GROMACS .gro file of C-alpha atoms in nm:
model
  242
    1UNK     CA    1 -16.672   0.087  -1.050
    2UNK     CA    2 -16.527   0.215  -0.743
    3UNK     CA    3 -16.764   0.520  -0.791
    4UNK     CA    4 -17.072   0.326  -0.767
    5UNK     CA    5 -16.987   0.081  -0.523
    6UNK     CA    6 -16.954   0.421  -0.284
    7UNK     CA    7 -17.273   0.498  -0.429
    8UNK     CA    8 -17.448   0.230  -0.378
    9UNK     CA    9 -17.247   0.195  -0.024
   10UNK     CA   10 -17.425   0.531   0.041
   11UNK     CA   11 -17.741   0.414  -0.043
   12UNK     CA   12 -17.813   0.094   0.113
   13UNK     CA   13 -17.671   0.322   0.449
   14UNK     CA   14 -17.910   0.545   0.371
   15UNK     CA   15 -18.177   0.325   0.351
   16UNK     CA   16 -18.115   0.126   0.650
   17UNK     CA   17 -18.127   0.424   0.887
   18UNK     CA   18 -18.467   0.505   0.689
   19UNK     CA   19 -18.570   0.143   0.831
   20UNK     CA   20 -18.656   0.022   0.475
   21UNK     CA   21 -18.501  -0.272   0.596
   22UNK     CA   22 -18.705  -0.304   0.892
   23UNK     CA   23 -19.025  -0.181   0.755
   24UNK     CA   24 -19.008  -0.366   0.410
   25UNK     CA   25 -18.953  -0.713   0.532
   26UNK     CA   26 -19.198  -0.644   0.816
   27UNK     CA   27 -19.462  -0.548   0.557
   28UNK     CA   28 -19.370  -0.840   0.339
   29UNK     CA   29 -19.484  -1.094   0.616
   30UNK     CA   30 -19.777  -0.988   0.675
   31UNK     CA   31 -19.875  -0.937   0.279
   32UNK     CA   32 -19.759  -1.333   0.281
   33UNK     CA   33 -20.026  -1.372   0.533
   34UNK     CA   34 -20.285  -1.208   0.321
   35UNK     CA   35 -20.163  -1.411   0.008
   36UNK     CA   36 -20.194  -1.730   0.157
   37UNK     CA   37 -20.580  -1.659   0.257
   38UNK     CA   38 -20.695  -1.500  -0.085
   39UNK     CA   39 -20.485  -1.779  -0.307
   40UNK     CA   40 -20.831  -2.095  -0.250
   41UNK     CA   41 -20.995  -1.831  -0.425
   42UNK     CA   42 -20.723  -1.628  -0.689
   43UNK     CA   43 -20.486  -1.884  -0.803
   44UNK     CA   44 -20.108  -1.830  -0.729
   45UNK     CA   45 -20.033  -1.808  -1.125
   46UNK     CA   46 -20.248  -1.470  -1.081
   47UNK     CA   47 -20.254  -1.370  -0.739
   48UNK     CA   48 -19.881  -1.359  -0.692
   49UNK     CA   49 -19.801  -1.133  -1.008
   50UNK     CA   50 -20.096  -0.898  -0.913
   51UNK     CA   51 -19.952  -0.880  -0.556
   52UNK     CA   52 -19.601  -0.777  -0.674
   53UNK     CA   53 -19.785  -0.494  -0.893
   54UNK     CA   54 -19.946  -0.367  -0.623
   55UNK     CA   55 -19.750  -0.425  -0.330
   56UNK     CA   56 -19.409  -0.488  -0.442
   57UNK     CA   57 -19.412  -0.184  -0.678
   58UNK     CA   58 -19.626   0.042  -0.483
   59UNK     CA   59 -19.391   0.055  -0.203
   60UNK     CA   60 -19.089   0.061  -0.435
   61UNK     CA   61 -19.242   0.341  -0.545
   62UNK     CA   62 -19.291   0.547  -0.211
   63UNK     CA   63 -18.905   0.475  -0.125
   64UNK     CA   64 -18.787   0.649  -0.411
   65UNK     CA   65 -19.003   0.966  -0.315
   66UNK     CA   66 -18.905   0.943   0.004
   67UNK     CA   67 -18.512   0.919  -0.032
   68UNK     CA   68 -18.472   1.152  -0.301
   69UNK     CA   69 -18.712   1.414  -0.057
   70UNK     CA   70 -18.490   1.308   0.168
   71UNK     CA   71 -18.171   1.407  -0.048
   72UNK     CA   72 -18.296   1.737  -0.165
   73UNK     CA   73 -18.372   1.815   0.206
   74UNK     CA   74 -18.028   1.739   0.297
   75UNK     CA   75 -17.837   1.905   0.018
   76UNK     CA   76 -17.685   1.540  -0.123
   77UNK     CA   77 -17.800   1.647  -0.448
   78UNK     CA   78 -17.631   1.972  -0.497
   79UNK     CA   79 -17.321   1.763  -0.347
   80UNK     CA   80 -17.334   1.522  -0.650
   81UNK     CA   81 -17.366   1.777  -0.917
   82UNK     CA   82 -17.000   1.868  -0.798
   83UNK     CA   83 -16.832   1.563  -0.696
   84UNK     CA   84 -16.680   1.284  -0.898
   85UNK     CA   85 -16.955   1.075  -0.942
   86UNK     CA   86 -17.152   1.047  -1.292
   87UNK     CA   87 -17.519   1.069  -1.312
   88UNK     CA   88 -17.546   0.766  -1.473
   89UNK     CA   89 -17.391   0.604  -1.186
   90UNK     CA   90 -17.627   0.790  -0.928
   91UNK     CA   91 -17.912   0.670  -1.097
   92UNK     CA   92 -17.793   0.313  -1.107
   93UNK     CA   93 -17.720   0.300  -0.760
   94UNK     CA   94 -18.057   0.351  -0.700
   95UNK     CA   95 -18.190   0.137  -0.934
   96UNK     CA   96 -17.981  -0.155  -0.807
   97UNK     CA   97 -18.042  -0.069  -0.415
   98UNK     CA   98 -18.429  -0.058  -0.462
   99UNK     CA   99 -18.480  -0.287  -0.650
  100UNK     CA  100 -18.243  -0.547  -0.438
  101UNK     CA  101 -18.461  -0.431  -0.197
  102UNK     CA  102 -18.786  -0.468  -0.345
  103UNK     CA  103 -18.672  -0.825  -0.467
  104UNK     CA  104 -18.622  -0.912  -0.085
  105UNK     CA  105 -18.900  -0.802   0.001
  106UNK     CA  106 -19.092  -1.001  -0.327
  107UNK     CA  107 -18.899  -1.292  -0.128
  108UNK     CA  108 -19.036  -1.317   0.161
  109UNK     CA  109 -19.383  -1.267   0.052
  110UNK     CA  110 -19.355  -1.552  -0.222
  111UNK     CA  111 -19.150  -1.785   0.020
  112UNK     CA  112 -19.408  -1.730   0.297
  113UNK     CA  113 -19.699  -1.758   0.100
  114UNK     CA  114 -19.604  -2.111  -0.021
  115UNK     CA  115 -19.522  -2.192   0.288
  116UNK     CA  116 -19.843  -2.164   0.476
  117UNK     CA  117 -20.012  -2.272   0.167
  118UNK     CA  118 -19.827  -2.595   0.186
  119UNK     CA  119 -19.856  -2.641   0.551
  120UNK     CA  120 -20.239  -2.580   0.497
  121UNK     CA  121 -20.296  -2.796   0.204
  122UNK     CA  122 -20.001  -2.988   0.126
  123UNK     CA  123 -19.996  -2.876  -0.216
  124UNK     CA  124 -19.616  -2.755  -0.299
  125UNK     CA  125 -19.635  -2.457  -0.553
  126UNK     CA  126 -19.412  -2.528  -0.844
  127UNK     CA  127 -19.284  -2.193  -1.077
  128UNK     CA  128 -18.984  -2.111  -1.320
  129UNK     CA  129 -18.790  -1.886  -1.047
  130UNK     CA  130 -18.604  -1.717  -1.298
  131UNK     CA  131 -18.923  -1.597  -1.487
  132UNK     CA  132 -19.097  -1.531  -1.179
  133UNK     CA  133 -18.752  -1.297  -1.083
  134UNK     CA  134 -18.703  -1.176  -1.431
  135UNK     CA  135 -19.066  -1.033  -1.347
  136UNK     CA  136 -18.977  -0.873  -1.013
  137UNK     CA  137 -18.682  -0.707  -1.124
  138UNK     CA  138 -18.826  -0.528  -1.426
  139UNK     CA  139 -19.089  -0.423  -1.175
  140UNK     CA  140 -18.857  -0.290  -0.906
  141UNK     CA  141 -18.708  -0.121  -1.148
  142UNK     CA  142 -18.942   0.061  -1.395
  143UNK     CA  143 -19.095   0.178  -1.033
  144UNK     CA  144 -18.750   0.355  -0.967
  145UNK     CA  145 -18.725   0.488  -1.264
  146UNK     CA  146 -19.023   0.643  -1.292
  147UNK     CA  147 -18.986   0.739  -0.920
  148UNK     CA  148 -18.699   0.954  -1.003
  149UNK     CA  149 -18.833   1.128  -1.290
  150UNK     CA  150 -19.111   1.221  -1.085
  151UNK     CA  151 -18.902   1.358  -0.826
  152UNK     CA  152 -18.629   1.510  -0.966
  153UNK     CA  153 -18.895   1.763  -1.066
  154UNK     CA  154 -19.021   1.908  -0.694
  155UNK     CA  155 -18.870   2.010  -0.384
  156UNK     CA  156 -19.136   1.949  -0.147
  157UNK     CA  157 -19.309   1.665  -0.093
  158UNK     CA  158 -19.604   1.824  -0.066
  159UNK     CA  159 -19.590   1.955  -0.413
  160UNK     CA  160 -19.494   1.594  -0.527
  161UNK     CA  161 -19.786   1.416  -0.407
  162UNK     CA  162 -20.088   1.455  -0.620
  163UNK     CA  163 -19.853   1.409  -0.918
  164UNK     CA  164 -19.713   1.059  -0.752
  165UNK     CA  165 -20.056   0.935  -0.706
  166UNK     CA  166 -20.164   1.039  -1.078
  167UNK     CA  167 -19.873   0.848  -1.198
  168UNK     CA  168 -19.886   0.573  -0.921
  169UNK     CA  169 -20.315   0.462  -0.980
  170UNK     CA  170 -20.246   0.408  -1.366
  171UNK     CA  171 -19.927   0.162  -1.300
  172UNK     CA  172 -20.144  -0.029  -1.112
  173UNK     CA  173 -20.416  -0.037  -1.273
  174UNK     CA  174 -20.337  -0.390  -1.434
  175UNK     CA  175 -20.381  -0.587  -1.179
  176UNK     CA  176 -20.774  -0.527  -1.280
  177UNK     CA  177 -20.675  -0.697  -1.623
  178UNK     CA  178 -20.454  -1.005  -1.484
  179UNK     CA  179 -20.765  -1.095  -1.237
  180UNK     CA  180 -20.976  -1.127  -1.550
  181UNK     CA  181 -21.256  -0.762  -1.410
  182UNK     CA  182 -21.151  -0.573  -1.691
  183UNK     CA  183 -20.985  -0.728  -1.982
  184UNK     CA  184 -20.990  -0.420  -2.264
  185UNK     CA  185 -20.607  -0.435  -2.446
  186UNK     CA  186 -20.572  -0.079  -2.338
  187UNK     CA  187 -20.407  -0.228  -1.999
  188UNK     CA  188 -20.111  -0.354  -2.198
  189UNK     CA  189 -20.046  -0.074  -2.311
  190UNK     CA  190 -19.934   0.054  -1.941
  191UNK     CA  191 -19.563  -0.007  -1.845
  192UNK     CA  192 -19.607  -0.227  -1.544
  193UNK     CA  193 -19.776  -0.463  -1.765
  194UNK     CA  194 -19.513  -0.653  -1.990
  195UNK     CA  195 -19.307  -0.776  -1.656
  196UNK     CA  196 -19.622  -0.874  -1.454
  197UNK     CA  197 -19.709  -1.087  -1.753
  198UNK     CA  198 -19.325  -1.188  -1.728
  199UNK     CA  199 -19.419  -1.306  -1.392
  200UNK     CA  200 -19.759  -1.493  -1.492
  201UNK     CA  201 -19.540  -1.697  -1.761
  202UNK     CA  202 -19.346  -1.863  -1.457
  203UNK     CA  203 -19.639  -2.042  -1.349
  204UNK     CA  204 -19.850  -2.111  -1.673
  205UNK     CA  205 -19.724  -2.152  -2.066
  206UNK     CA  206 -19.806  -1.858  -2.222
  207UNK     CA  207 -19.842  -1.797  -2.653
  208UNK     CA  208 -19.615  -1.675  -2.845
  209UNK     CA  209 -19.718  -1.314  -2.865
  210UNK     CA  210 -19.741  -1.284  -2.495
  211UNK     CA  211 -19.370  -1.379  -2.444
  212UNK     CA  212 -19.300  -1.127  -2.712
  213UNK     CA  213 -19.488  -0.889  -2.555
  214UNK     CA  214 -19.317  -0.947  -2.219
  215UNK     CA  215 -18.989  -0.985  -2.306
  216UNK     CA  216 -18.969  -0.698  -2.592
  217UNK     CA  217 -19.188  -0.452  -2.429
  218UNK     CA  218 -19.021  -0.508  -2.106
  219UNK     CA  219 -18.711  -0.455  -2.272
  220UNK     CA  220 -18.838  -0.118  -2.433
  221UNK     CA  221 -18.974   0.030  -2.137
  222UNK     CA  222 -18.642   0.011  -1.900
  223UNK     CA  223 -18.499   0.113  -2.202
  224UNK     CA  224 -18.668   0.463  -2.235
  225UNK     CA  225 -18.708   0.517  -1.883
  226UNK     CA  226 -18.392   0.542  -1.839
  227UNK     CA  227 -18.294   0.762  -2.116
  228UNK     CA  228 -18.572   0.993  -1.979
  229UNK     CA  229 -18.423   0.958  -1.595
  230UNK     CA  230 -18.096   1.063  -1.729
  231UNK     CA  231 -18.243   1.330  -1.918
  232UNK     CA  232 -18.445   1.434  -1.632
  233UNK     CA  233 -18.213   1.440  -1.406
  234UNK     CA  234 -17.969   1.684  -1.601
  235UNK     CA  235 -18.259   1.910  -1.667
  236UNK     CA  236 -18.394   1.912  -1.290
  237UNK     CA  237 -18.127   1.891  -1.109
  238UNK     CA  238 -17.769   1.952  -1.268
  239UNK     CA  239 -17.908   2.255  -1.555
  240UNK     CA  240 -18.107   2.414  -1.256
  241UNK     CA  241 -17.811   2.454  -0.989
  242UNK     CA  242 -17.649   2.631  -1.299
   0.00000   0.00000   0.00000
């Protein structure tokens, strides 16, 4: 325990001199903004989940790349392969850091957006918070994972790119099946999925095979995406320094 809580010490220092903590919160009040104007014409129950998919995730995402370009660039890597802390514990640090962050930043965007909704209609916006953060988290943290097996792989962030954005469109594509455009089952199939229907469930009932679906193949993804971040991360990073 006292491992990780350096770790994740580490990382949340990390991050802040990165400005995540500026920049995400900043970004998250103005994506409020836009949420409150689009939500007359999407309703919340979708709108909401379809903005933490996109937004939410998709800057998850870019963190990851960023800090563990960062990391390579700086050596921090090659200094955990040799100190006392476990992988598992390096990977969990970053999944608990990011996706604290990306909650905060989920936060701010919900809070605000009912906010100015309410002060512009005087409708209050009623949801099961811990669905609707259930939801969030899986997202945050399926995005990290995947991040990191992504990453692990390349040096360069150059050479990372094109890959990230091949893996990044597809995550995302869902939000084309929660707004009702494109409604072939093929969409469920994709990981972000389960928890963004997680997310719809706080706001409307849902059937039985949906919360099934949610809960078990959230479940199942985080599951295997970790085994495979672990796995990747031995192969990439601890088998390759030798």
């Amino acid at each position: 325990m006292n491992r990780l809580a350096s770790a994740m010490k580490t990382d949340i220092t990390v991050q802040v001199r990165n400005r995540l903590y500026y920049i995400g919160p900043a970004f998250s009040v103005i994506a409020a903004g836009i949420l409150a104007l689009i939500a007359p014409t999407v309703e919340l129950a979708i709108s909401i989940p379809v903005a933490m998919i996109l937004l939410v995730g998709g800057s998850t995402l870019l963190y990851v790349v960023g800090l563990i370009t960062f990391e390579k660039d700086e050596g921090t890597l090659n200094a955990v392969i040799v100190s006392p802390l476990r992988t598992y514990e390096y990977l969990l640090s970053k999944v608990l850091t990011l996706t604290a962050l990306a909650t905060f930043e989920s936060v701010i965007i919900i809070s605000g957006a009912t906010l100015l909704i309410f002060r512009n209609t005087q409708k209050l916006v009623t949801f099961n918070i811990v669905l609707l953060l259930a939801g969030i988290i899986a997202i945050g943290v399926i995005y990290t994972l995947i991040g990191i097996i992504m990453m692990v792989r390349y040096d360069r962030l150059t050479d990372a790119l094109v890959p990230v954005l091949a893996v990044a469109i597809p995550l995302q594509l869902p939000f084309l099946y929660f707004l009702g455009w494109l409604t072939h089952s093929a969409f469920l199939i994709v990981p972000t999925s389960a928890p963004t229907l997680l997310m719809v469930g706080a706001f409307s009932s849902l059937a039985l095979w949906e919360w099934l679906y949610a809960v078990g193949y959230t479940i199942m993804m985080i599951t295997g995406l970790s085994h495979w971040a672990y796995g990747a991360f031995r192969t990439h990073v601890i088998l390759k320094a030798g």
